[in-house]
C-alpha atoms as a PDB file:
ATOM      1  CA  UNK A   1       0.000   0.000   0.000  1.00  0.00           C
ATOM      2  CA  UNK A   2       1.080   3.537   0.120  1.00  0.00           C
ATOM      3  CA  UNK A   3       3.758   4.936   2.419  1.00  0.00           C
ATOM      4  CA  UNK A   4       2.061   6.702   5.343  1.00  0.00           C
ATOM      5  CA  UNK A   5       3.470   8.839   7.836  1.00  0.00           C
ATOM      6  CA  UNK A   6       3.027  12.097   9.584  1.00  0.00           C
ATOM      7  CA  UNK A   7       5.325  14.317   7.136  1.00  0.00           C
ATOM      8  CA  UNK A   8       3.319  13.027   4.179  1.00  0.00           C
ATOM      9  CA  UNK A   9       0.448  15.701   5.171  1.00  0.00           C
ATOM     10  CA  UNK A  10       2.804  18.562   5.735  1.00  0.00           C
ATOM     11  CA  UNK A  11       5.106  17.216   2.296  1.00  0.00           C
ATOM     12  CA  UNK A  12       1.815  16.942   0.374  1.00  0.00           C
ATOM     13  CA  UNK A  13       0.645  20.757   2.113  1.00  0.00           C
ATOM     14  CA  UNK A  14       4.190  21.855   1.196  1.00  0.00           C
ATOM     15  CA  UNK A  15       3.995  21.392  -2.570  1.00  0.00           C
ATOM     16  CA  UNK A  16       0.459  22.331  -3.256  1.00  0.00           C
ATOM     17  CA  UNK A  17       1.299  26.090  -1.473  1.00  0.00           C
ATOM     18  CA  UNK A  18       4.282  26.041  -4.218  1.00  0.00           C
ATOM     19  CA  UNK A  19       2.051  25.284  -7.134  1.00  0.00           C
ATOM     20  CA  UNK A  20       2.050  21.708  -7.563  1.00  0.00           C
ATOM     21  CA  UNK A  21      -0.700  19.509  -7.955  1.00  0.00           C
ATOM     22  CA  UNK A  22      -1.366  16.488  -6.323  1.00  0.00           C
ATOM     23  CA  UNK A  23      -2.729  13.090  -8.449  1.00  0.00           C
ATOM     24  CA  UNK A  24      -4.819  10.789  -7.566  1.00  0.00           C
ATOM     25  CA  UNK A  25      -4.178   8.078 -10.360  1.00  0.00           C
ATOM     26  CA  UNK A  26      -0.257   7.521 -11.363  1.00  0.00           C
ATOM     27  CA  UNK A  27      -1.521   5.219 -13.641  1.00  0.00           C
ATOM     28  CA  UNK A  28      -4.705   7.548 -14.810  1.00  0.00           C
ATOM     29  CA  UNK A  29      -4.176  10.275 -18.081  1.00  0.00           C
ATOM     30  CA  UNK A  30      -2.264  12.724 -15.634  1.00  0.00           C
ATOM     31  CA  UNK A  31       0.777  11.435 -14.205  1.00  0.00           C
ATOM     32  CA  UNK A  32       2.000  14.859 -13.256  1.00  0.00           C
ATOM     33  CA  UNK A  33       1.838  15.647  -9.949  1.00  0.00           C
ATOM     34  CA  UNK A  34       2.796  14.085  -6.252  1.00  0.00           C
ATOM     35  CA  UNK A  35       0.964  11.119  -3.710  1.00  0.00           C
ATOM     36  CA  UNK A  36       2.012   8.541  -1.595  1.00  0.00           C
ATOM     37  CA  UNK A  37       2.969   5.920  -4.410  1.00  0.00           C
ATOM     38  CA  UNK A  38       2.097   2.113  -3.974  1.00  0.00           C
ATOM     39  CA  UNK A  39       4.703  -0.115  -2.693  1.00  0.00           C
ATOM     40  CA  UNK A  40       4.821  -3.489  -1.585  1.00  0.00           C
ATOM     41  CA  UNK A  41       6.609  -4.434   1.774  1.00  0.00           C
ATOM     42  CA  UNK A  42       7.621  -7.691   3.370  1.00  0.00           C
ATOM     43  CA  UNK A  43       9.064  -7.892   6.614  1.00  0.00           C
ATOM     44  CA  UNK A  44      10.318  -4.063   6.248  1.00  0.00           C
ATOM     45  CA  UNK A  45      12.182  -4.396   3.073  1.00  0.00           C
ATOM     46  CA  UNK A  46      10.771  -4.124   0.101  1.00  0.00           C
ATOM     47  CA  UNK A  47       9.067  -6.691  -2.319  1.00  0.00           C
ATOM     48  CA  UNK A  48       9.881  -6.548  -6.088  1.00  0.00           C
ATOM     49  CA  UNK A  49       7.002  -8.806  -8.241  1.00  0.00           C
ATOM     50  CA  UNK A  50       9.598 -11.027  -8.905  1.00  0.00           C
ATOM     51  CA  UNK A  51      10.557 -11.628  -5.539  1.00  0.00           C
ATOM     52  CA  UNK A  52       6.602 -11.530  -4.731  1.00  0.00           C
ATOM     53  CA  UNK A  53       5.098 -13.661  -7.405  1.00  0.00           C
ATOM     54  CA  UNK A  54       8.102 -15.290  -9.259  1.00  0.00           C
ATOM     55  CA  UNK A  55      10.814 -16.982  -6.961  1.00  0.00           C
ATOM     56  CA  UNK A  56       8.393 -18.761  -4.875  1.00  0.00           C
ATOM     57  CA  UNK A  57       6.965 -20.767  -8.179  1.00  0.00           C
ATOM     58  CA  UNK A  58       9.955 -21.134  -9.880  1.00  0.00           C
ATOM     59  CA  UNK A  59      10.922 -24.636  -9.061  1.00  0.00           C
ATOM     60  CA  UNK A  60       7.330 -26.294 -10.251  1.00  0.00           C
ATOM     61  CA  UNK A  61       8.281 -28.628 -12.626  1.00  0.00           C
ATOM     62  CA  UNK A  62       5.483 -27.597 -14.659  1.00  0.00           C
ATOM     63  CA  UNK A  63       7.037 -24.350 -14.995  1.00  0.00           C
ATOM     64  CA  UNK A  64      10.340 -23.304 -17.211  1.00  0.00           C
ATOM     65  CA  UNK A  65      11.022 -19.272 -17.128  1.00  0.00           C
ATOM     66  CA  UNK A  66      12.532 -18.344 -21.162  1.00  0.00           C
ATOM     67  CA  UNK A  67      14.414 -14.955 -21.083  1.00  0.00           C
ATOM     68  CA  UNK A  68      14.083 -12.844 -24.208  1.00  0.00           C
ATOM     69  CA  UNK A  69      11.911 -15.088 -25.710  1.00  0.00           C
ATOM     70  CA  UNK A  70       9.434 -12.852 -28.044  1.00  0.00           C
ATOM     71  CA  UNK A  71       5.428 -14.533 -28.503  1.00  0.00           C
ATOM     72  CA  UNK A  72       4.641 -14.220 -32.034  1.00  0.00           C
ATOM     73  CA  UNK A  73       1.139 -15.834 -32.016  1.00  0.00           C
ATOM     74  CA  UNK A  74      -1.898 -17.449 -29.659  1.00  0.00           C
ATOM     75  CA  UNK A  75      -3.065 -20.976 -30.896  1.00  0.00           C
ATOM     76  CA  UNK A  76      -6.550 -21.300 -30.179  1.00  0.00           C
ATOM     77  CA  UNK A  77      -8.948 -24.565 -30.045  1.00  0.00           C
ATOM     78  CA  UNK A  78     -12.831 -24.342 -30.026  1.00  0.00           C
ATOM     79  CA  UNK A  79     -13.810 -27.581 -29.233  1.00  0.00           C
ATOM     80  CA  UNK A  80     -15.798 -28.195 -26.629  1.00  0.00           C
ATOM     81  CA  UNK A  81     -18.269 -25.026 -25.825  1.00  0.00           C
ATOM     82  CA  UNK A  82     -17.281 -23.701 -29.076  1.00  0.00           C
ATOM     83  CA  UNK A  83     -15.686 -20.510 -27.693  1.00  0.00           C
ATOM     84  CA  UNK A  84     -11.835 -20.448 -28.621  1.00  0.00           C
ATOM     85  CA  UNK A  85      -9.991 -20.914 -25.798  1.00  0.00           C
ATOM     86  CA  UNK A  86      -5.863 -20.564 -26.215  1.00  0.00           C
ATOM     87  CA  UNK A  87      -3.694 -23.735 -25.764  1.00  0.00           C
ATOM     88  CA  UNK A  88      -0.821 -22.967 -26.853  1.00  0.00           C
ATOM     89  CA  UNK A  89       1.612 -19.578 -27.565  1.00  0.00           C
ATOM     90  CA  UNK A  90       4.470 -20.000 -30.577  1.00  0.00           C
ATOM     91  CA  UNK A  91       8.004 -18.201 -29.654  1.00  0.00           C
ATOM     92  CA  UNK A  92      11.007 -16.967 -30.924  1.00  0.00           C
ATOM     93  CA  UNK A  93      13.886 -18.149 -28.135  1.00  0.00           C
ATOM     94  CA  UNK A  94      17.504 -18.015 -29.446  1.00  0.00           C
ATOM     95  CA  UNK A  95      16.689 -17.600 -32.751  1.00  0.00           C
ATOM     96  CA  UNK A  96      14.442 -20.624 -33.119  1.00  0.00           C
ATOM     97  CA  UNK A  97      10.519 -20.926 -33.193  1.00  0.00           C
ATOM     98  CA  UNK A  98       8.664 -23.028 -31.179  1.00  0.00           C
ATOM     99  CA  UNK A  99       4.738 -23.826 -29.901  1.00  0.00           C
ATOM    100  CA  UNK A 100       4.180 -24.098 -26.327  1.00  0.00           C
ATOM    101  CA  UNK A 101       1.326 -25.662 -25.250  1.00  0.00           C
END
């Protein structure tokens, strides 16, 4: 979540009597401005996605992590309800293309 602490109010006070604006939405059509960005915490240090979402997965053996590997297309299949449904993604890793399924 967002840093929070007692200066923020007087920080964020600060630079709106100098003419800033404050945003709401980093992520929203105008960046410009200053908030308490989002950050992610563990333990007091902080979390990168990798370290959040990736490490803890990465020894599943039904997992293998390609670097620089570039998708090219989505290969669909429609049977069953019909709907296509993606089973499989082809690559370009070290100069060679593959399917994945």
């Amino acid at each position: 979540g967002p840093a929070v602490s007692p200066l923020f109010d007087a920080f964020f006070e600060a630079v709106q009597q100098a003419g800033h604006p404050l945003t709401t939405d980093v992520n929203g059509y105008r960046q410009e401005g200053f908030n308490a960005f989002d950050r992610n915490v563990y333990r007091g240090r902080r979390l990168s996605a990798a370290r959040a979402y990736l490490h803890p997965v990465l020894k599943r053996p039904n997992l293998d992590l390609w670097t620089s590997a570039h998708a090219t297309r989505l290969v669909f299949d429609s049977i069953g309800s019909g709907r296509p449904r993606v089973t499989g993604v082809e690559v370009v890793h070290r100069g060679r293309s593959r399917t994945v399924e």
